[in-house]
mmCIF file of C-alpha atoms in Angstrom:
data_model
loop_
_atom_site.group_PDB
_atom_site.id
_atom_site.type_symbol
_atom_site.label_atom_id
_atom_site.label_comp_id
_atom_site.label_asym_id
_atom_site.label_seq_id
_atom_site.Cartn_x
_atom_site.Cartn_y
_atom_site.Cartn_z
ATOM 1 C CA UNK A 1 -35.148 -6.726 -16.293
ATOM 2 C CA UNK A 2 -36.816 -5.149 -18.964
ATOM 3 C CA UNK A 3 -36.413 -1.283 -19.524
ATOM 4 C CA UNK A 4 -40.010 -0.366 -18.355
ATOM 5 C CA UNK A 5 -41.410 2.849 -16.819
ATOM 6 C CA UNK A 6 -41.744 0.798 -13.323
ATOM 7 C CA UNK A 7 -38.053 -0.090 -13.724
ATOM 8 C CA UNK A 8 -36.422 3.085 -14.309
ATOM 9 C CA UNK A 9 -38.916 4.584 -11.195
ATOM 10 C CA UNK A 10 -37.552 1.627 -8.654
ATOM 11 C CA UNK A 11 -33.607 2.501 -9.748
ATOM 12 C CA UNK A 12 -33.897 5.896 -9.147
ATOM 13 C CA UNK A 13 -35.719 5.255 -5.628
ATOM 14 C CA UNK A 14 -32.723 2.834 -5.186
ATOM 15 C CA UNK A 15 -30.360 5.614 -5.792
ATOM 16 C CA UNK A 16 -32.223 8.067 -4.086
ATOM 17 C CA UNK A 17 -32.318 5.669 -0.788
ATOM 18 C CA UNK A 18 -28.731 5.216 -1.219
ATOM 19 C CA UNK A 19 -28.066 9.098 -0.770
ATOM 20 C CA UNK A 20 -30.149 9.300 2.218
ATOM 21 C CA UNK A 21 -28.563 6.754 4.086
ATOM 22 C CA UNK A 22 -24.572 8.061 2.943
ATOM 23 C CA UNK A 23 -25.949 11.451 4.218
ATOM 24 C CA UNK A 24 -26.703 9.650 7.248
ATOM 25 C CA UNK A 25 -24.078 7.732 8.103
ATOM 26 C CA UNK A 26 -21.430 10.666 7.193
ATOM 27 C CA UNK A 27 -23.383 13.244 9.513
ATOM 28 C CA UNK A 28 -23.887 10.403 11.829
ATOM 29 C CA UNK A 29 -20.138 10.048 12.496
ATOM 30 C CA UNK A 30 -19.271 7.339 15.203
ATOM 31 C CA UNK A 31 -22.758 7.306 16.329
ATOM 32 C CA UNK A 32 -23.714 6.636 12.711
ATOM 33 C CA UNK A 33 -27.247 4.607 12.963
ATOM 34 C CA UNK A 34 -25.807 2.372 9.926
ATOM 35 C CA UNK A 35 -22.543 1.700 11.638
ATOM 36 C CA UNK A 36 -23.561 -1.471 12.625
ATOM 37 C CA UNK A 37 -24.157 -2.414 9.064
ATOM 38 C CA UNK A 38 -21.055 -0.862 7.999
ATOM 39 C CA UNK A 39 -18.933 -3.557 10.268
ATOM 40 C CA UNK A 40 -21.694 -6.152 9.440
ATOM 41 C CA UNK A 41 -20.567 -5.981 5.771
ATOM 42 C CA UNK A 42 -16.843 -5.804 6.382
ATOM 43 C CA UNK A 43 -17.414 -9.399 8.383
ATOM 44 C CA UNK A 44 -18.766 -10.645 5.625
ATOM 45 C CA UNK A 45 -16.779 -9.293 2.617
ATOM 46 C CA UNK A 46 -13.651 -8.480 4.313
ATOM 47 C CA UNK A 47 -12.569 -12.043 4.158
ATOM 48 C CA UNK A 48 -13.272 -12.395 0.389
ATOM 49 C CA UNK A 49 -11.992 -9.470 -0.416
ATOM 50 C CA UNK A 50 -8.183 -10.518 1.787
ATOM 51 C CA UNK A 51 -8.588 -14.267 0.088
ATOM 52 C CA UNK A 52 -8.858 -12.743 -3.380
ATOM 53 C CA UNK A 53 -5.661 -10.621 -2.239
ATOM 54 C CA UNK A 54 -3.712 -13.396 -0.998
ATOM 55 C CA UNK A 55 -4.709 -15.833 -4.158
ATOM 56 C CA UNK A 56 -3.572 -13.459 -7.121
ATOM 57 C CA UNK A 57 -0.230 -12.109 -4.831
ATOM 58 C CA UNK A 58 2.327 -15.215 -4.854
ATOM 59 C CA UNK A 59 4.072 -12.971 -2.127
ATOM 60 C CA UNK A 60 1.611 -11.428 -0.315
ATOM 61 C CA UNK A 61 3.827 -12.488 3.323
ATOM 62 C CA UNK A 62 5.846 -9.601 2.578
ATOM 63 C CA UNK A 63 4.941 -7.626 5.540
ATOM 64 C CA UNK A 64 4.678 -10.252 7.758
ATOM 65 C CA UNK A 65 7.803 -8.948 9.074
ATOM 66 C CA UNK A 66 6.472 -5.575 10.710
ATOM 67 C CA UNK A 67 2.843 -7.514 11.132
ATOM 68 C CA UNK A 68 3.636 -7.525 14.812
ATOM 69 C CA UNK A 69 5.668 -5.138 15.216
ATOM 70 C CA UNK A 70 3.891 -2.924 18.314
ATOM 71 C CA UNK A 71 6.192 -3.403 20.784
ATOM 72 C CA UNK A 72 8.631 -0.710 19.248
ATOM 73 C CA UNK A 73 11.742 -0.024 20.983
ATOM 74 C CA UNK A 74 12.790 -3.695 21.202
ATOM 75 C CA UNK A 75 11.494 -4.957 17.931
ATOM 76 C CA UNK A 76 12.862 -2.475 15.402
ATOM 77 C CA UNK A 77 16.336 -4.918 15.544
ATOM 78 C CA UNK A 78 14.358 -7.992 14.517
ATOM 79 C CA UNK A 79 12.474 -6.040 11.998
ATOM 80 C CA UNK A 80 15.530 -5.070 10.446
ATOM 81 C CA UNK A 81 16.766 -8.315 9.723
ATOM 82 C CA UNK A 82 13.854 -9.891 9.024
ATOM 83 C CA UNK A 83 13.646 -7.138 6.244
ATOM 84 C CA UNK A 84 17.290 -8.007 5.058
ATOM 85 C CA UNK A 85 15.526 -11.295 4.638
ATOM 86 C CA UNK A 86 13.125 -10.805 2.667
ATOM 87 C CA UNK A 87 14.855 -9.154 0.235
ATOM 88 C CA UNK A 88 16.809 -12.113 -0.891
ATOM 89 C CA UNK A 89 13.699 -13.393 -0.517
ATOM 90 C CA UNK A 90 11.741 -11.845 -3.007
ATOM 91 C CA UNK A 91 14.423 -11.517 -5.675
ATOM 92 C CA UNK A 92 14.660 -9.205 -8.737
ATOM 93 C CA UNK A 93 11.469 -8.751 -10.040
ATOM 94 C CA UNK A 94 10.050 -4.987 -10.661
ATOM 95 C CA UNK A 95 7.338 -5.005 -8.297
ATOM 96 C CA UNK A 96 9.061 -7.040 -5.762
ATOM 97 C CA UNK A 97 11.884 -4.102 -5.648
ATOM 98 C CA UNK A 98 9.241 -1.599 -5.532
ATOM 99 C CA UNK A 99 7.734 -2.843 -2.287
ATOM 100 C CA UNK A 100 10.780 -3.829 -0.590
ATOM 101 C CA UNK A 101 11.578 -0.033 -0.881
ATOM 102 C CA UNK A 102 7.785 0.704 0.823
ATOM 103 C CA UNK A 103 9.003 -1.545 3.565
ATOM 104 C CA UNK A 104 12.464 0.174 4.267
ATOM 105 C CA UNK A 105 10.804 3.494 4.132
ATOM 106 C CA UNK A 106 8.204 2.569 6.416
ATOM 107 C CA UNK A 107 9.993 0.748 8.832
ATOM 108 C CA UNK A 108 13.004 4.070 8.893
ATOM 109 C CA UNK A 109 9.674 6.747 9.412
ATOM 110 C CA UNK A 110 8.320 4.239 12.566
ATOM 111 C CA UNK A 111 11.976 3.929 13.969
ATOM 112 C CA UNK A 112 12.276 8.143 13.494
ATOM 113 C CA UNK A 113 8.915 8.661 14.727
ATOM 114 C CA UNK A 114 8.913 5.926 17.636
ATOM 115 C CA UNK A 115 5.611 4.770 16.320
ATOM 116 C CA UNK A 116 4.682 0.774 17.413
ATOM 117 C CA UNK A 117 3.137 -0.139 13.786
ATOM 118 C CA UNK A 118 1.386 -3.177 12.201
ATOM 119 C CA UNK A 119 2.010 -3.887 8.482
ATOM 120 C CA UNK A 120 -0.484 -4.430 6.316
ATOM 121 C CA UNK A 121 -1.446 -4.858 2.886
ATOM 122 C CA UNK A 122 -4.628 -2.646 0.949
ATOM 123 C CA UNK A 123 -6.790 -5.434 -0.733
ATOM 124 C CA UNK A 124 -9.351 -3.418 -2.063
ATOM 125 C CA UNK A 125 -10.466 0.335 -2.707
ATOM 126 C CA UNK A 126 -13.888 2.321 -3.222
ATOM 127 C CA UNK A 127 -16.884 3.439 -2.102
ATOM 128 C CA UNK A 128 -18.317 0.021 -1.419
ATOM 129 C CA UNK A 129 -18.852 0.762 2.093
ATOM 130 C CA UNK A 130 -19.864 4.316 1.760
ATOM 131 C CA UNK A 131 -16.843 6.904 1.048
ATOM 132 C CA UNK A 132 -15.719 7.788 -1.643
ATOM 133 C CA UNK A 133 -12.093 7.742 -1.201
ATOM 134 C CA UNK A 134 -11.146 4.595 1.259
ATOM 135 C CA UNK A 135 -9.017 1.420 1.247
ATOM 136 C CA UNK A 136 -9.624 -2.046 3.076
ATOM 137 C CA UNK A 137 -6.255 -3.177 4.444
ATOM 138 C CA UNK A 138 -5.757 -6.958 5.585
ATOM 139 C CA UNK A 139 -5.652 -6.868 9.179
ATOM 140 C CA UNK A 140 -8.339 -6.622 11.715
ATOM 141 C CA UNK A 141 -9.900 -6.932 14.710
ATOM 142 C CA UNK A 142 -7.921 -10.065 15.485
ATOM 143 C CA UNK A 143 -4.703 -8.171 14.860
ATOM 144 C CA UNK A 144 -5.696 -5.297 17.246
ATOM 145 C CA UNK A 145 -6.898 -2.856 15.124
ATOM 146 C CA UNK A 146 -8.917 -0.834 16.218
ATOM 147 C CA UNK A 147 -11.675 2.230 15.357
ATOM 148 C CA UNK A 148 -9.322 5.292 15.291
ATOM 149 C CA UNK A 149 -6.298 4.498 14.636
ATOM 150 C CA UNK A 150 -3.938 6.363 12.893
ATOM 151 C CA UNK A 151 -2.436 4.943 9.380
ATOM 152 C CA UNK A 152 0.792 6.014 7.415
ATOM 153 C CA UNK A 153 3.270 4.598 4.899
ATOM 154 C CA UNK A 154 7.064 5.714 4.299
ATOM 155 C CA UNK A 155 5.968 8.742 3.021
ATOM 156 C CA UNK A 156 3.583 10.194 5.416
ATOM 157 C CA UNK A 157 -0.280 10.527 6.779
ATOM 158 C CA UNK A 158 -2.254 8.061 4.505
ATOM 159 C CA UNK A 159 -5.639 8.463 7.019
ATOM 160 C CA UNK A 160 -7.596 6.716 9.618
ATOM 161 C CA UNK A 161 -9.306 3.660 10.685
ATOM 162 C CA UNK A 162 -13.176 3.958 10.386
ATOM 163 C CA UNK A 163 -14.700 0.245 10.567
ATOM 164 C CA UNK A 164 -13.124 -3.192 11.747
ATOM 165 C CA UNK A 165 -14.113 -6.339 10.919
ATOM 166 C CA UNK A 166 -12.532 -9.833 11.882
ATOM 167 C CA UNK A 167 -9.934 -9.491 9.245
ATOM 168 C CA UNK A 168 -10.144 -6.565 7.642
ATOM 169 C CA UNK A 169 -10.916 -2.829 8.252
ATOM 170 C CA UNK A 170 -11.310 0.754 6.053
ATOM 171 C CA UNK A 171 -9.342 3.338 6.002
ATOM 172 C CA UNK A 172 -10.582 6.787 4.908
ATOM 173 C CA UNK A 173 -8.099 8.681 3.118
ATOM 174 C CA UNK A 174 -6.576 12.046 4.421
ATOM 175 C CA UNK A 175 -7.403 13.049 0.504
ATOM 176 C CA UNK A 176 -11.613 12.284 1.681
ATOM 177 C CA UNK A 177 -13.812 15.371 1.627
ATOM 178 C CA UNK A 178 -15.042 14.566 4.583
ATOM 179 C CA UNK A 179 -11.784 13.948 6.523
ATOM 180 C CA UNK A 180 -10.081 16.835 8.906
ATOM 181 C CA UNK A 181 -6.745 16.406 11.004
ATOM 182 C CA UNK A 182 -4.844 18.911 13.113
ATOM 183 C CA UNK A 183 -1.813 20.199 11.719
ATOM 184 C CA UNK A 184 1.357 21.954 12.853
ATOM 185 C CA UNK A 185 4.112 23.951 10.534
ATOM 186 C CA UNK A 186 7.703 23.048 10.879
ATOM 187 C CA UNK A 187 9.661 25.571 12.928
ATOM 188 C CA UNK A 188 6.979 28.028 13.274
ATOM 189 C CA UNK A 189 4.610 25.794 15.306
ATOM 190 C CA UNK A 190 1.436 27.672 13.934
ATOM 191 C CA UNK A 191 -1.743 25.136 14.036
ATOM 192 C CA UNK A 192 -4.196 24.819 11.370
ATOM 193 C CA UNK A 193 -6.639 22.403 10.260
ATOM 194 C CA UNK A 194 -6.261 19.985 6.951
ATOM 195 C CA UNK A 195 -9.482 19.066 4.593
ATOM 196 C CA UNK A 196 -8.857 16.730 2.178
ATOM 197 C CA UNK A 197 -10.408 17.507 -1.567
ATOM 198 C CA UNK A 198 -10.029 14.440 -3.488
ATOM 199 C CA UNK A 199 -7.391 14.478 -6.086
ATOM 200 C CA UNK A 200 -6.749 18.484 -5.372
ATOM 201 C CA UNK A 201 -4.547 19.850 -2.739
ATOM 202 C CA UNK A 202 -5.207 19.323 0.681
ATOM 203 C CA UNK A 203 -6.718 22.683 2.025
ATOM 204 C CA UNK A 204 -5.586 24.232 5.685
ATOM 205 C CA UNK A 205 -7.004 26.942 7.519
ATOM 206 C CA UNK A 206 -4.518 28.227 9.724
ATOM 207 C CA UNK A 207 -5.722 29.419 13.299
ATOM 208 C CA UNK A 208 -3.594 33.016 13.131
ATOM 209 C CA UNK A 209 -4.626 34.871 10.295
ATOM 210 C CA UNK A 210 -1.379 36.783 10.042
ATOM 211 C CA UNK A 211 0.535 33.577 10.214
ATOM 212 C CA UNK A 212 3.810 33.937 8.332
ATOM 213 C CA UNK A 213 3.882 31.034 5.522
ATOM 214 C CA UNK A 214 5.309 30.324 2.005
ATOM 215 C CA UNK A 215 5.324 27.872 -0.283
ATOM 216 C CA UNK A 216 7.753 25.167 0.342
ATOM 217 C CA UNK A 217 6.864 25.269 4.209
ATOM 218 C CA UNK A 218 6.529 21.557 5.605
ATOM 219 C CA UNK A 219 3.610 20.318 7.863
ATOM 220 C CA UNK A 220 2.727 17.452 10.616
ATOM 221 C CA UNK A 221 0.202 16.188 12.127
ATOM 222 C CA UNK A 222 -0.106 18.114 15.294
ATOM 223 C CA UNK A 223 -1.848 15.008 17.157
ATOM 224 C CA UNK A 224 -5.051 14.334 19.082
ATOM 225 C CA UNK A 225 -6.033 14.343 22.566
ATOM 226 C CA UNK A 226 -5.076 10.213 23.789
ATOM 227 C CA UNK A 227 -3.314 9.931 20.534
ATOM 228 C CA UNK A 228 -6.637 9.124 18.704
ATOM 229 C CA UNK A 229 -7.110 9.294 15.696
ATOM 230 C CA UNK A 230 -4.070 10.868 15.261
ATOM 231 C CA UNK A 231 -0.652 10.559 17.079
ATOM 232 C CA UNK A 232 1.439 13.815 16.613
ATOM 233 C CA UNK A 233 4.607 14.276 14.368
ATOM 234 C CA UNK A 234 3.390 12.545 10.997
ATOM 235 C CA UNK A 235 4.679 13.720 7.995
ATOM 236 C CA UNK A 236 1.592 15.556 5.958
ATOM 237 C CA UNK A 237 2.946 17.602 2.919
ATOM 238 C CA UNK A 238 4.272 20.404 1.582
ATOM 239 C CA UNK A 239 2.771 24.225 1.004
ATOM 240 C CA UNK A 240 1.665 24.905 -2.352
ATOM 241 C CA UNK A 241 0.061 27.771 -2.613
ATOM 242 C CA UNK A 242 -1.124 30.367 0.118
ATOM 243 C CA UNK A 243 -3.996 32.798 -0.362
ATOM 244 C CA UNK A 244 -3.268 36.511 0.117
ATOM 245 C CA UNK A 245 -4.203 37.200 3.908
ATOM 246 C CA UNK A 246 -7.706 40.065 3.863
ATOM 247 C CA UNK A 247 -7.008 40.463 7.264
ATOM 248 C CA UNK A 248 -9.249 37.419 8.400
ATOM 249 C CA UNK A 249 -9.351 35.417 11.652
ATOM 250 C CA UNK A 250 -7.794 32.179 9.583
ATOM 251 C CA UNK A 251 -5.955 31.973 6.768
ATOM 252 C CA UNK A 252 -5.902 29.603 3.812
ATOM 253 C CA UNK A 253 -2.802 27.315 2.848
ATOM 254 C CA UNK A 254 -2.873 24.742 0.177
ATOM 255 C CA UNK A 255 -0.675 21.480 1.019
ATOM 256 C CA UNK A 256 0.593 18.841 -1.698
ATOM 257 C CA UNK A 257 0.361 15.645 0.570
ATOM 258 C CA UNK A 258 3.497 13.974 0.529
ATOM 259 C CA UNK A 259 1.432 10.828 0.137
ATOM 260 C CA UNK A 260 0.123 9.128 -3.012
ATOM 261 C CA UNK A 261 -3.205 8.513 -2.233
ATOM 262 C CA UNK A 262 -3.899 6.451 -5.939
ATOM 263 C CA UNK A 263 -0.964 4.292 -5.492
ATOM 264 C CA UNK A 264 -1.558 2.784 -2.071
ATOM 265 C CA UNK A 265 -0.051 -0.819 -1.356
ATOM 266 C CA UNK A 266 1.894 -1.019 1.958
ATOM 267 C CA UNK A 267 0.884 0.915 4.655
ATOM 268 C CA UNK A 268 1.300 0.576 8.398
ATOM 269 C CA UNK A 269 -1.303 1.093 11.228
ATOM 270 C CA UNK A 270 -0.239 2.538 14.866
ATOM 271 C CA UNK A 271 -0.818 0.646 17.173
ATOM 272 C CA UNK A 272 1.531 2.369 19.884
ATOM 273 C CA UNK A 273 1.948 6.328 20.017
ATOM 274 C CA UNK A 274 5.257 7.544 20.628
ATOM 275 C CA UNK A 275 6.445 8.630 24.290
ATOM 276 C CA UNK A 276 6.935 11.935 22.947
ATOM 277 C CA UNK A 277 6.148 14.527 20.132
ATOM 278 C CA UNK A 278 8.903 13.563 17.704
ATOM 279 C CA UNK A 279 8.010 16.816 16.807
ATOM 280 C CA UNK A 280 9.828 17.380 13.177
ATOM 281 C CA UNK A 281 12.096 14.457 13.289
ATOM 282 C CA UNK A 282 9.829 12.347 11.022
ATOM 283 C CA UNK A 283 9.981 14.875 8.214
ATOM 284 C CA UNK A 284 12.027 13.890 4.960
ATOM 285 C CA UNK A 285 15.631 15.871 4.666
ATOM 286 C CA UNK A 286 15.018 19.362 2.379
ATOM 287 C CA UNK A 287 15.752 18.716 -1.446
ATOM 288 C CA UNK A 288 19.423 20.340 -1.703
ATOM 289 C CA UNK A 289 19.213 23.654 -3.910
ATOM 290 C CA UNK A 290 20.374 23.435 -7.082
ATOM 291 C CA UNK A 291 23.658 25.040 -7.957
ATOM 292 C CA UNK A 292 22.739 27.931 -10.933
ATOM 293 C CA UNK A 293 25.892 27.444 -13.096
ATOM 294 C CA UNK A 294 27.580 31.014 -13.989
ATOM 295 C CA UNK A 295 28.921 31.575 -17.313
ATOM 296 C CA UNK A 296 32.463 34.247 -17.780
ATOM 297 C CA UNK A 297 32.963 35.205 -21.144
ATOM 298 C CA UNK A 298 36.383 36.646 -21.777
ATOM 299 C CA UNK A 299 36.802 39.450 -24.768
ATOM 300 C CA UNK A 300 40.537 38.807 -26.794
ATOM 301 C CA UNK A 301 40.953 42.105 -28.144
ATOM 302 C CA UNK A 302 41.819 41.958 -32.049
ATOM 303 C CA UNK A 303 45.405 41.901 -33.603
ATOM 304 C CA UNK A 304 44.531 45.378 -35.175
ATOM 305 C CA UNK A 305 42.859 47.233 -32.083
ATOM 306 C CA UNK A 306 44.788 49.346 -29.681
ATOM 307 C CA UNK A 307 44.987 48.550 -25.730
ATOM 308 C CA UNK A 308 41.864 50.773 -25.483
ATOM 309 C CA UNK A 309 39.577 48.716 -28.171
ATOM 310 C CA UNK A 310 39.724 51.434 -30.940
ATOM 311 C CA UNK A 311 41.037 50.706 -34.135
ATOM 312 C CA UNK A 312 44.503 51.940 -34.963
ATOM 313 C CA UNK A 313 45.028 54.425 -37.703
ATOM 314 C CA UNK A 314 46.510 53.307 -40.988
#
């Protein structure tokens, strides 16, 4: 197309049609009047987007040993050794180490947490079906995921599941502007509610404005009502920075998610909440202070002082 006056008026009526409908869909929420469309594309694409996946990733099967892993309590065993497995399996290589580590992780943070999970891969990231920060992970619909569902990896809370195709679904990212979850403190039990902010912190207003909190205090998910989206006890991050309290009914926390939201590649959906609040259990062990090393000096009085330090007199 030629770079004409009727051109450049139909792209930015494109663009300007493509805000509307994003403004839409995000205010529309699961009532969303392009929903439909939404799941529509991810029955088409999702497919492609899993075969392209599965062509350029010779092992790609990795997680088929926690793919059906929701029956929990009697599984974990089998998962285990079907883990030990694969690492013989997949040998030496860099990247193969690397996501034998994911799996460990993830599988020791489902065990802790009691969590029934289903592995899965992320095949593709984007906006393409209308975030701005979202993955599309290789299981579906036929796999029994479901709208809702709650999505971590070894480290922590990695997000939600908004659409479901056949094959594939999205996953909005706890780091999404438009993504909120409930959140508890460690030991201190006060609630608050996490915002993501893209590649900033994620931000927390916490219920009780005179909420003791410093930096270095530890967060979970404090769960939703029928475990959906979120079940409870999920690792979220770590307190960064806390505003000064003006005597407000909230106050403002700022979390570094324990998650890495631009370095996503095994990640584990839950399929099964846990009997009961694992509470903190699924939190990381505290870093160990370092020891600050203490230096003595010793003073060796001279051959020519006396036992007080003065000079003697010639």
């Amino acid at each position: 197309m030629r770079d004409t006056r009727e051109s450049r008026l139909l792209l930015v009526l494109l663009i300007a049609i493509a805000f509307a409908l994003i403004t839409v869909d995000i205010r529309g929420g699961e009532d969303s009047p392009v929903d439909g469309a939404r799941r529509a594309a991810a029955t088409v694409f999702g497919p492609i987007e899993d075969g392209v996946s599965t062509a350029v990733d010779p092992i790609g099967n990795a997680v088929s040993a926690i793919r059906d892993s929701g029956e929990r309590h009697d599984r974990l065993a089998a998962l285990e050794k079907e883990n030990a497995a694969l690492k013989a399996e997949l040998g030496s290589d860099d990247r193969n180490r690397s996501r034998v580590r994911q799996l460990d992780k993830m599988l020791k943070t489902a065990a802790n947490g009691q969590y029934g999970i289903k592995g899965a891969e992320v095949v593709a990231i984007g906006a393409a079906q209308g975030f701005s920060w979202t993955v599309t992970i290789d299981i579906g619909s036929k796999d029994g995921i479901k709208r809702d569902m709650t999505v971590l990896n070894g480290d922590g809370l990695v997000g939600r599941v908004t659409t479901v195709g056949p094959n594939t679904a999205t996953v909005l990212l706890a780091s999404d502007p438009d993504f909120t979850v409930g959140t508890r403190m460690e030991a201190t039990d006060e609630l608050g509610f996490a915002s993501g902010q893209g590649d900033r912190p994620l931000r927390v207003e916490l219920l009780n404005g005179k909420a003791k909190v410093k930096k270095g205090d530890r967060l979970v998910t404090f769960g939703s009502e029928a475990d959906k989206p979120f079940v409870p006890g999920v690792p979220v991050g770590v307190v960064s920075r806390v505003d000064p309290s003006g005597g407000d009914l909230t106050r403002t926390i700022y979390v570094r998610p324990y998650v890495g939201f631009t370095k996503l590649d095994i990640v584990g959906v839950v399929v099964q909440a846990p009997r009961s609040d694992p509470r903190d259990t699924v939190l990381p062990d505290k870093p160990k202070p370092t020891p600050t090393p203490t230096v003595t000096v010793t003073v060796t009085p001279s051959a020519g002082a006396t036992a007080d330090g003065q000079p003697q007199e010639q």
